Amino acid sequence: MRPAGPPPIAMATEHDVRQIIATLPDTSELLSAGAPYFRVSRRGFAKLRQNPEALVVHTRDLEEKDAMLRAAPEKFFTSPHYEGAPNVLVRLAAVDVDELTDLLVASWRVRAPEELRARFDQGLDARSGSQ
């Protein structure tokens, strides 16, 4: 019998990352230093890391990054490489697919060209990138 309490979080996976990114327009995947790196219109917006297993995403600015780090250190962290940069690392095991979707779309929006964001917001842009 399971103890009472909230159900365990269904952790997000690398597969989920790829499925979500496949729904965003003008995205592509390549390898960067041996790790999957995702771009929108040739601008990086997410990168998978293996050690520790995490996803790097862009934030709007350092203030948003700091707020995320303070609000949920069990989900978000940084490393010396990302100090001073508006990037945060996400522990995939600590987020569910809905939160992962929000994080990836937000990162995509930070890096996507204004015209592409506008078309996406209007629902006019079908998936036009390649994987």
mmCIF file of C-alpha atoms in Angstrom:
data_model
loop_
_atom_site.group_PDB
_atom_site.id
_atom_site.type_symbol
_atom_site.label_atom_id
_atom_site.label_comp_id
_atom_site.label_asym_id
_atom_site.label_seq_id
_atom_site.Cartn_x
_atom_site.Cartn_y
_atom_site.Cartn_z
ATOM 1 C CA MET A 1 0.000 0.000 0.000
ATOM 2 C CA ARG A 2 1.295 3.404 -0.993
ATOM 3 C CA PRO A 3 1.521 6.102 1.671
ATOM 4 C CA ALA A 4 -0.947 8.962 1.469
ATOM 5 C CA GLY A 5 0.178 12.139 -0.196
ATOM 6 C CA PRO A 6 0.478 13.599 -3.643
ATOM 7 C CA PRO A 7 1.268 11.201 -6.480
ATOM 8 C CA PRO A 8 4.898 11.112 -7.569
ATOM 9 C CA ILE A 9 5.845 13.523 -10.328
ATOM 10 C CA ALA A 10 6.138 11.942 -13.764
ATOM 11 C CA MET A 11 9.622 13.032 -14.662
ATOM 12 C CA ALA A 12 10.399 14.463 -18.072
ATOM 13 C CA THR A 13 12.815 12.690 -20.399
ATOM 14 C CA GLU A 14 15.097 13.438 -23.327
ATOM 15 C CA HIS A 15 12.392 11.928 -25.542
ATOM 16 C CA ASP A 16 9.895 14.464 -24.164
ATOM 17 C CA VAL A 17 12.340 17.284 -24.947
ATOM 18 C CA ARG A 18 12.524 16.196 -28.583
ATOM 19 C CA GLN A 19 8.750 15.727 -28.880
ATOM 20 C CA ILE A 20 8.049 19.218 -27.533
ATOM 21 C CA ILE A 21 10.695 20.855 -29.703
ATOM 22 C CA ALA A 22 9.260 19.095 -32.772
ATOM 23 C CA THR A 23 6.069 21.147 -32.291
ATOM 24 C CA LEU A 24 7.927 24.480 -32.434
ATOM 25 C CA PRO A 25 8.529 26.169 -35.784
ATOM 26 C CA ASP A 26 11.917 26.528 -37.458
ATOM 27 C CA THR A 27 13.818 24.304 -35.039
ATOM 28 C CA SER A 28 16.726 21.998 -35.713
ATOM 29 C CA GLU A 29 18.953 19.681 -33.734
ATOM 30 C CA LEU A 30 22.688 19.228 -34.002
ATOM 31 C CA LEU A 31 25.523 18.052 -31.796
ATOM 32 C CA SER A 32 27.570 20.546 -29.833
ATOM 33 C CA ALA A 33 30.515 19.087 -27.930
ATOM 34 C CA GLY A 34 28.822 15.707 -28.323
ATOM 35 C CA ALA A 35 25.534 16.843 -26.755
ATOM 36 C CA PRO A 36 22.161 17.441 -28.449
ATOM 37 C CA TYR A 37 21.776 21.166 -29.119
ATOM 38 C CA PHE A 38 18.518 22.700 -30.344
ATOM 39 C CA ARG A 39 18.218 25.850 -32.418
ATOM 40 C CA VAL A 40 15.535 28.176 -33.694
ATOM 41 C CA SER A 41 16.503 30.068 -36.833
ATOM 42 C CA ARG A 42 20.168 29.182 -36.213
ATOM 43 C CA ARG A 43 20.104 30.482 -32.619
ATOM 44 C CA GLY A 44 20.542 27.995 -29.809
ATOM 45 C CA PHE A 45 17.738 27.767 -27.265
ATOM 46 C CA ALA A 46 18.243 24.435 -25.471
ATOM 47 C CA LYS A 47 20.940 21.851 -24.872
ATOM 48 C CA LEU A 48 20.836 18.448 -23.227
ATOM 49 C CA ARG A 49 23.620 17.582 -20.794
ATOM 50 C CA GLN A 50 24.511 14.131 -19.571
ATOM 51 C CA ASN A 51 26.607 14.771 -16.472
ATOM 52 C CA PRO A 52 24.617 15.806 -14.601
ATOM 53 C CA GLU A 53 21.530 14.946 -16.636
ATOM 54 C CA ALA A 54 19.931 18.310 -17.256
ATOM 55 C CA LEU A 55 18.556 20.623 -19.900
ATOM 56 C CA VAL A 56 20.018 24.087 -20.462
ATOM 57 C CA VAL A 57 17.420 26.718 -21.391
ATOM 58 C CA HIS A 58 17.525 30.474 -21.923
ATOM 59 C CA THR A 59 15.784 32.915 -19.617
ATOM 60 C CA ARG A 60 14.736 36.481 -20.452
ATOM 61 C CA ASP A 61 17.473 37.948 -18.295
ATOM 62 C CA LEU A 62 19.614 37.382 -15.222
ATOM 63 C CA GLU A 63 16.811 38.518 -12.918
ATOM 64 C CA GLU A 64 14.513 35.771 -14.199
ATOM 65 C CA LYS A 65 17.341 33.240 -13.859
ATOM 66 C CA ASP A 66 18.020 34.291 -10.264
ATOM 67 C CA ALA A 67 14.317 34.127 -9.407
ATOM 68 C CA MET A 68 14.067 30.591 -10.799
ATOM 69 C CA LEU A 69 17.164 29.460 -8.907
ATOM 70 C CA ARG A 70 15.824 30.881 -5.626
ATOM 71 C CA ALA A 71 12.248 29.658 -6.087
ATOM 72 C CA ALA A 72 12.974 26.033 -6.960
ATOM 73 C CA PRO A 73 16.560 24.897 -6.321
ATOM 74 C CA GLU A 74 15.381 21.298 -6.522
ATOM 75 C CA LYS A 75 14.504 21.920 -10.193
ATOM 76 C CA PHE A 76 16.926 24.617 -11.343
ATOM 77 C CA PHE A 77 20.648 25.135 -10.924
ATOM 78 C CA THR A 78 23.615 26.686 -12.664
ATOM 79 C CA SER A 79 27.275 25.894 -13.189
ATOM 80 C CA PRO A 80 30.397 28.045 -13.444
ATOM 81 C CA HIS A 81 30.132 27.872 -17.248
ATOM 82 C CA TYR A 82 26.763 29.666 -17.132
ATOM 83 C CA GLU A 83 27.577 32.246 -14.449
ATOM 84 C CA GLY A 84 26.690 35.705 -15.757
ATOM 85 C CA ALA A 85 24.649 34.251 -18.640
ATOM 86 C CA PRO A 86 20.846 34.164 -18.810
ATOM 87 C CA ASN A 87 20.762 30.357 -18.859
ATOM 88 C CA VAL A 88 19.457 27.953 -16.263
ATOM 89 C CA LEU A 89 19.902 24.212 -15.989
ATOM 90 C CA VAL A 90 16.788 22.123 -15.431
ATOM 91 C CA ARG A 91 16.837 18.759 -13.684
ATOM 92 C CA LEU A 92 14.614 16.699 -15.995
ATOM 93 C CA ALA A 93 13.844 14.277 -13.178
ATOM 94 C CA ALA A 94 12.339 17.147 -11.170
ATOM 95 C CA VAL A 95 9.860 18.501 -13.752
ATOM 96 C CA ASP A 96 6.864 17.006 -15.492
ATOM 97 C CA VAL A 97 6.062 17.294 -19.188
ATOM 98 C CA ASP A 98 3.759 20.308 -18.728
ATOM 99 C CA GLU A 99 6.441 22.304 -16.926
ATOM 100 C CA LEU A 100 9.051 21.154 -19.443
ATOM 101 C CA THR A 101 6.804 22.397 -22.248
ATOM 102 C CA ASP A 102 6.487 25.806 -20.590
ATOM 103 C CA LEU A 103 10.265 26.029 -20.117
ATOM 104 C CA LEU A 104 11.078 25.050 -23.704
ATOM 105 C CA VAL A 105 8.485 27.359 -25.247
ATOM 106 C CA ALA A 106 9.744 30.247 -23.089
ATOM 107 C CA SER A 107 13.349 29.557 -24.110
ATOM 108 C CA TRP A 108 12.300 29.262 -27.770
ATOM 109 C CA ARG A 109 10.495 32.620 -27.500
ATOM 110 C CA VAL A 110 13.592 34.321 -26.040
ATOM 111 C CA ARG A 111 15.713 33.211 -29.000
ATOM 112 C CA ALA A 112 13.229 33.172 -31.915
ATOM 113 C CA PRO A 113 13.082 36.128 -34.300
ATOM 114 C CA GLU A 114 10.229 38.550 -33.614
ATOM 115 C CA GLU A 115 8.445 37.736 -36.894
ATOM 116 C CA LEU A 116 8.488 33.996 -36.151
ATOM 117 C CA ARG A 117 7.159 34.586 -32.612
ATOM 118 C CA ALA A 118 4.350 36.716 -34.024
ATOM 119 C CA ARG A 119 3.331 34.023 -36.525
ATOM 120 C CA PHE A 120 3.512 31.378 -33.782
ATOM 121 C CA ASP A 121 1.341 33.494 -31.468
ATOM 122 C CA GLN A 122 -1.244 33.866 -34.219
ATOM 123 C CA GLY A 123 -1.229 30.120 -34.848
ATOM 124 C CA LEU A 124 -0.244 30.699 -38.459
ATOM 125 C CA ASP A 125 3.054 28.889 -38.501
ATOM 126 C CA ALA A 126 2.903 25.149 -38.892
ATOM 127 C CA ARG A 127 5.996 23.151 -38.030
ATOM 128 C CA SER A 128 8.561 24.198 -40.637
ATOM 129 C CA GLY A 129 11.878 23.090 -39.157
ATOM 130 C CA SER A 130 13.786 19.884 -39.473
ATOM 131 C CA GLN A 131 15.165 17.495 -36.908
#
